[in-house]
Amino acid sequence: MNEQNRLSEVPYYAVIFSSKRTAGDHGYAEMDQKLDELVVNQPGYLGAESVRNDEGKGITISYWASLEDIRNWKQNELHKTAQQQGRQVWYENYTVRICKVEREYSFGEI
Amino acid sequence: MNEQNRLSEVPYYAVIFSSKRTAGDHGYAEMDQKLDELVVNQPGYLGAESVRNDEGKGITISYWASLEDIRNWKQNELHKTAQQQGRQVWYENYTVRICKVEREYSFGEI
C-alpha cells in the first residue's frame, strides 16, 4: 500500500475501512498481500494507505476514481472471499464509509 | 477520540488527516489532549477516530455535520496555534482530505 501526494484531481472517492482485528494471523497476512497485488491493477484504483496499532485497531483507506470502480472491486471474487473470511475470522468489528473527496491539500514531502 | 457505530444519517462530512510525525513529543501530547477536550463541544462535531503506528505514521479522521462546521473548527484559535506548531515541529508531512460521507455500514459490535 502506498500514499501519494496528489492522487487525482478532486472529486474522487475514498473507502474508509475502520476495523478491530481478532487475535492471531489465521491466513490474514497472506490474503492481505494477495489483495494488495490484485488491487493495484483494478480500473479506477488511485492508491491506498493503512495504519494499524499494537492493539489491533486499524484504518485503511483506498482511493478510487468513481463509485462504479468501488462497486466492481467489492464484487471481485478473491475480495469477496476475503470479506467473508473477515467477518468469520479476522475482524471483531469494522465500519465501512464510502466518501466523495471534495478537497485535498498537503504539507511537506509525502 | 471515540468511534461510534452510526455517527449520523448520511450524508455527513469527514476530514481525513494522514500524517508522519517527527521524533520526540515537543508538547504534542499536551496539545492533543487540549484539542480533544475542545473539539467535542464544537457545533457539528460527530466523532473521531485515530490510529498511529510505531513508525509515526498516523491517520486521524474527524466527522462533522457540515462543511461550515469544519471551516469553523479550522479557524478556532487554539486549533490554529496547533496547526502552526504542527508544520513547524510535530509533522514531517501531512495530507488533509475533506470528504462527503455518502454511505456507511458496519459489522460486529463497535
CSV table of C-alpha atoms in Angstrom, one decimal:
chain,number,residue,atom,x,y,z
A,1,MET,CA,0.0,0.0,0.0
A,2,ASN,CA,1.3,3.4,-0.9
A,3,GLU,CA,0.5,7.0,-0.2
A,4,GLN,CA,0.9,9.7,-2.8
A,5,ASN,CA,0.8,13.4,-2.5
A,6,ARG,CA,-1.9,14.2,-5.1
A,7,LEU,CA,-3.8,11.1,-6.1
A,8,SER,CA,-6.1,12.7,-8.6
A,9,GLU,CA,-8.0,15.9,-9.3
A,10,VAL,CA,-10.9,16.2,-7.0
A,11,PRO,CA,-13.5,14.9,-6.8
A,12,TYR,CA,-12.5,11.3,-6.4
A,13,TYR,CA,-13.7,8.7,-3.9
A,14,ALA,CA,-12.4,7.1,-0.7
A,15,VAL,CA,-13.4,3.9,1.1
A,16,ILE,CA,-12.6,4.3,4.8
A,17,PHE,CA,-12.3,0.9,6.4
A,18,SER,CA,-12.1,1.2,10.3
A,19,SER,CA,-11.5,-2.1,11.9
A,20,LYS,CA,-10.5,-4.1,15.0
A,21,ARG,CA,-8.7,-7.3,14.4
A,22,THR,CA,-9.1,-10.5,16.3
A,23,ALA,CA,-6.0,-12.1,17.8
A,24,GLY,CA,-3.7,-14.3,15.7
A,25,ASP,CA,-3.0,-14.2,11.9
A,26,HIS,CA,-5.2,-17.1,10.6
A,27,GLY,CA,-4.1,-16.5,7.0
A,28,TYR,CA,-4.7,-12.8,7.1
A,29,ALA,CA,-1.2,-11.6,6.1
A,30,GLU,CA,-1.2,-13.9,3.0
A,31,MET,CA,-4.6,-12.7,1.9
A,32,ASP,CA,-3.6,-9.1,2.5
A,33,GLN,CA,-0.6,-9.5,0.3
A,34,LYS,CA,-2.6,-11.1,-2.5
A,35,LEU,CA,-5.2,-8.4,-2.4
A,36,ASP,CA,-2.5,-5.7,-2.4
A,37,GLU,CA,-1.1,-7.2,-5.6
A,38,LEU,CA,-4.5,-7.5,-7.2
A,39,VAL,CA,-6.0,-4.1,-6.3
A,40,VAL,CA,-3.3,-2.1,-8.0
A,41,ASN,CA,-4.5,-3.3,-11.4
A,42,GLN,CA,-8.1,-2.6,-10.8
A,43,PRO,CA,-9.7,0.0,-13.0
A,44,GLY,CA,-10.0,3.3,-11.2
A,45,TYR,CA,-7.7,2.4,-8.3
A,46,LEU,CA,-5.7,5.5,-7.2
A,47,GLY,CA,-3.9,4.3,-4.1
A,48,ALA,CA,-4.3,3.4,-0.5
A,49,GLU,CA,-2.9,4.0,2.9
A,50,SER,CA,-3.2,1.8,6.0
A,51,VAL,CA,-2.2,2.1,9.7
A,52,ARG,CA,-2.7,-0.5,12.4
A,53,ASN,CA,-1.6,-0.1,16.1
A,54,ASP,CA,-0.4,-2.7,18.6
A,55,GLU,CA,-4.0,-3.1,19.9
A,56,GLY,CA,-5.3,-4.3,16.6
A,57,LYS,CA,-7.2,-1.1,15.7
A,58,GLY,CA,-6.7,-0.1,12.1
A,59,ILE,CA,-7.7,2.4,9.5
A,60,THR,CA,-7.3,1.5,5.8
A,61,ILE,CA,-8.4,4.0,3.1
A,62,SER,CA,-8.4,3.1,-0.5
A,63,TYR,CA,-8.9,5.8,-3.2
A,64,TRP,CA,-10.9,5.4,-6.4
A,65,ALA,CA,-11.9,7.4,-9.5
A,66,SER,CA,-15.6,6.5,-9.3
A,67,LEU,CA,-18.3,4.7,-7.3
A,68,GLU,CA,-18.6,2.2,-10.1
A,69,ASP,CA,-14.9,1.3,-9.6
A,70,ILE,CA,-15.6,0.7,-5.9
A,71,ARG,CA,-18.6,-1.5,-6.6
A,72,ASN,CA,-16.5,-3.6,-9.1
A,73,TRP,CA,-13.8,-4.1,-6.6
A,74,LYS,CA,-16.3,-5.2,-3.9
A,75,GLN,CA,-17.6,-7.8,-6.4
A,76,ASN,CA,-14.1,-9.2,-7.2
A,77,GLU,CA,-14.1,-12.9,-6.4
A,78,LEU,CA,-11.0,-13.0,-4.2
A,79,HIS,CA,-12.1,-9.9,-2.4
A,80,LYS,CA,-15.5,-11.4,-1.8
A,81,THR,CA,-13.7,-14.5,-0.2
A,82,ALA,CA,-11.7,-12.1,1.9
A,83,GLN,CA,-14.8,-10.2,3.0
A,84,GLN,CA,-16.4,-13.4,4.2
A,85,GLN,CA,-13.2,-14.6,6.0
A,86,GLY,CA,-13.0,-11.1,7.5
A,87,ARG,CA,-16.4,-11.4,9.1
A,88,GLN,CA,-15.9,-15.0,10.2
A,89,VAL,CA,-12.3,-14.9,11.4
A,90,TRP,CA,-10.2,-11.8,11.1
A,91,TYR,CA,-12.3,-8.9,12.4
A,92,GLU,CA,-14.1,-8.3,15.7
A,93,ASN,CA,-15.8,-5.4,14.0
A,94,TYR,CA,-15.5,-2.9,11.2
A,95,THR,CA,-17.2,0.1,9.7
A,96,VAL,CA,-17.0,1.0,6.0
A,97,ARG,CA,-17.6,4.5,4.8
A,98,ILE,CA,-17.9,5.5,1.1
A,99,CYS,CA,-16.9,9.1,0.6
A,100,LYS,CA,-16.5,11.7,-2.1
A,101,VAL,CA,-13.2,13.6,-1.7
A,102,GLU,CA,-14.0,17.2,-2.4
A,103,ARG,CA,-10.8,18.9,-1.4
A,104,GLU,CA,-7.2,17.9,-0.7
A,105,TYR,CA,-4.0,19.7,0.4
A,106,SER,CA,-0.6,18.7,1.8
A,107,PHE,CA,2.3,19.9,3.8
A,108,GLY,CA,5.9,18.6,3.4
A,109,GLU,CA,7.3,16.0,1.2
A,110,ILE,CA,5.0,13.0,1.1
B,1,MET,CA,-11.1,10.2,20.5
B,2,ASN,CA,-14.0,7.8,20.1
B,3,GLU,CA,-15.6,5.8,17.4
B,4,GLN,CA,-19.3,5.2,17.1
B,5,ASN,CA,-21.3,2.7,15.1
B,6,ARG,CA,-23.6,5.1,13.3
B,7,LEU,CA,-22.4,8.7,13.6
B,8,SER,CA,-25.2,10.4,11.8
B,9,GLU,CA,-27.6,9.9,8.9
B,10,VAL,CA,-25.6,10.2,5.7
B,11,PRO,CA,-24.5,12.5,4.2
B,12,TYR,CA,-22.2,14.0,6.7
B,13,TYR,CA,-18.5,15.0,6.3
B,14,ALA,CA,-15.1,13.6,7.1
B,15,VAL,CA,-11.7,15.2,7.5
B,16,ILE,CA,-9.0,12.6,6.8
B,17,PHE,CA,-5.7,13.7,8.3
B,18,SER,CA,-2.8,11.4,7.1
B,19,SER,CA,0.5,12.3,8.8
B,20,LYS,CA,4.0,11.4,9.6
B,21,ARG,CA,5.3,12.6,13.0
B,22,THR,CA,8.8,13.9,13.7
B,23,ALA,CA,10.7,12.2,16.5
B,24,GLY,CA,10.0,13.3,20.1
B,25,ASP,CA,7.0,14.8,21.8
B,26,HIS,CA,7.8,18.6,21.9
B,27,GLY,CA,4.4,19.4,23.6
B,28,TYR,CA,2.4,17.3,21.2
B,29,ALA,CA,0.6,15.1,23.7
B,30,GLU,CA,-0.5,18.1,25.8
B,31,MET,CA,-1.9,20.0,22.8
B,32,ASP,CA,-3.6,16.8,21.5
B,33,GLN,CA,-5.4,16.4,24.9
B,34,LYS,CA,-6.5,20.0,24.9
B,35,LEU,CA,-7.8,19.8,21.4
B,36,ASP,CA,-9.6,16.5,22.2
B,37,GLU,CA,-11.4,18.3,25.1
B,38,LEU,CA,-12.2,21.3,23.0
B,39,VAL,CA,-13.4,19.6,19.8
B,40,VAL,CA,-16.2,17.6,21.4
B,41,ASN,CA,-18.1,20.9,22.2
B,42,GLN,CA,-17.8,22.3,18.7
B,43,PRO,CA,-21.0,22.7,16.7
B,44,GLY,CA,-21.5,19.9,14.3
B,45,TYR,CA,-18.8,17.6,15.7
B,46,LEU,CA,-19.9,14.0,15.4
B,47,GLY,CA,-16.8,12.0,16.5
B,48,ALA,CA,-13.3,11.0,15.5
B,49,GLU,CA,-11.0,8.0,15.3
B,50,SER,CA,-7.2,7.9,15.2
B,51,VAL,CA,-4.5,5.3,14.7
B,52,ARG,CA,-0.8,5.8,14.8
B,53,ASN,CA,1.8,3.1,14.4
B,54,ASP,CA,5.3,2.7,15.9
B,55,GLU,CA,6.9,4.4,12.8
B,56,GLY,CA,5.0,7.6,13.5
B,57,LYS,CA,2.6,7.1,10.6
B,58,GLY,CA,-1.0,8.1,11.6
B,59,ILE,CA,-4.5,8.5,10.2
B,60,THR,CA,-6.9,10.7,12.2
B,61,ILE,CA,-10.5,11.1,10.9
B,62,SER,CA,-12.9,13.6,12.4
B,63,TYR,CA,-16.6,13.6,11.4
B,64,TRP,CA,-18.8,16.6,11.0
B,65,ALA,CA,-22.3,17.6,10.2
B,66,SER,CA,-21.4,20.2,7.6
B,67,LEU,CA,-18.6,21.9,5.7
B,68,GLU,CA,-19.2,25.1,7.6
B,69,ASP,CA,-18.6,23.2,10.9
B,70,ILE,CA,-15.3,22.0,9.5
B,71,ARG,CA,-14.3,25.6,8.5
B,72,ASN,CA,-15.2,27.0,11.9
B,73,TRP,CA,-13.1,24.4,13.7
B,74,LYS,CA,-10.2,25.1,11.3
B,75,GLN,CA,-10.4,28.8,12.4
B,76,ASN,CA,-10.5,28.0,16.2
B,77,GLU,CA,-7.7,29.9,17.8
B,78,LEU,CA,-6.1,27.0,19.7
B,79,HIS,CA,-6.5,24.8,16.7
B,80,LYS,CA,-4.8,27.5,14.6
B,81,THR,CA,-1.9,27.5,17.0
B,82,ALA,CA,-1.7,23.7,16.8
B,83,GLN,CA,-1.7,23.8,13.0
B,84,GLN,CA,1.2,26.2,13.0
B,85,GLN,CA,3.2,24.1,15.6
B,86,GLY,CA,2.3,21.1,13.5
B,87,ARG,CA,4.0,22.5,10.5
B,88,GLN,CA,7.0,23.8,12.4
B,89,VAL,CA,7.6,21.0,14.9
B,90,TRP,CA,5.4,17.9,15.0
B,91,TYR,CA,4.9,16.7,11.4
B,92,GLU,CA,7.3,15.8,8.7
B,93,ASN,CA,4.4,15.8,6.3
B,94,TYR,CA,0.6,15.5,6.2
B,95,THR,CA,-2.3,15.4,3.8
B,96,VAL,CA,-5.8,16.7,4.6
B,97,ARG,CA,-8.8,15.4,2.6
B,98,ILE,CA,-12.3,16.9,3.1
B,99,CYS,CA,-14.9,14.3,2.2
B,100,LYS,CA,-18.6,13.8,2.0
B,101,VAL,CA,-19.7,10.5,3.5
B,102,GLU,CA,-22.3,9.1,1.2
B,103,ARG,CA,-22.8,5.6,2.6
B,104,GLU,CA,-21.9,3.8,5.9
B,105,TYR,CA,-22.3,0.2,7.1
B,106,SER,CA,-20.8,-1.9,10.0
B,107,PHE,CA,-20.2,-5.4,11.0
B,108,GLY,CA,-20.0,-6.5,14.7
B,109,GLU,CA,-20.3,-4.6,17.9
B,110,ILE,CA,-18.4,-1.3,17.5
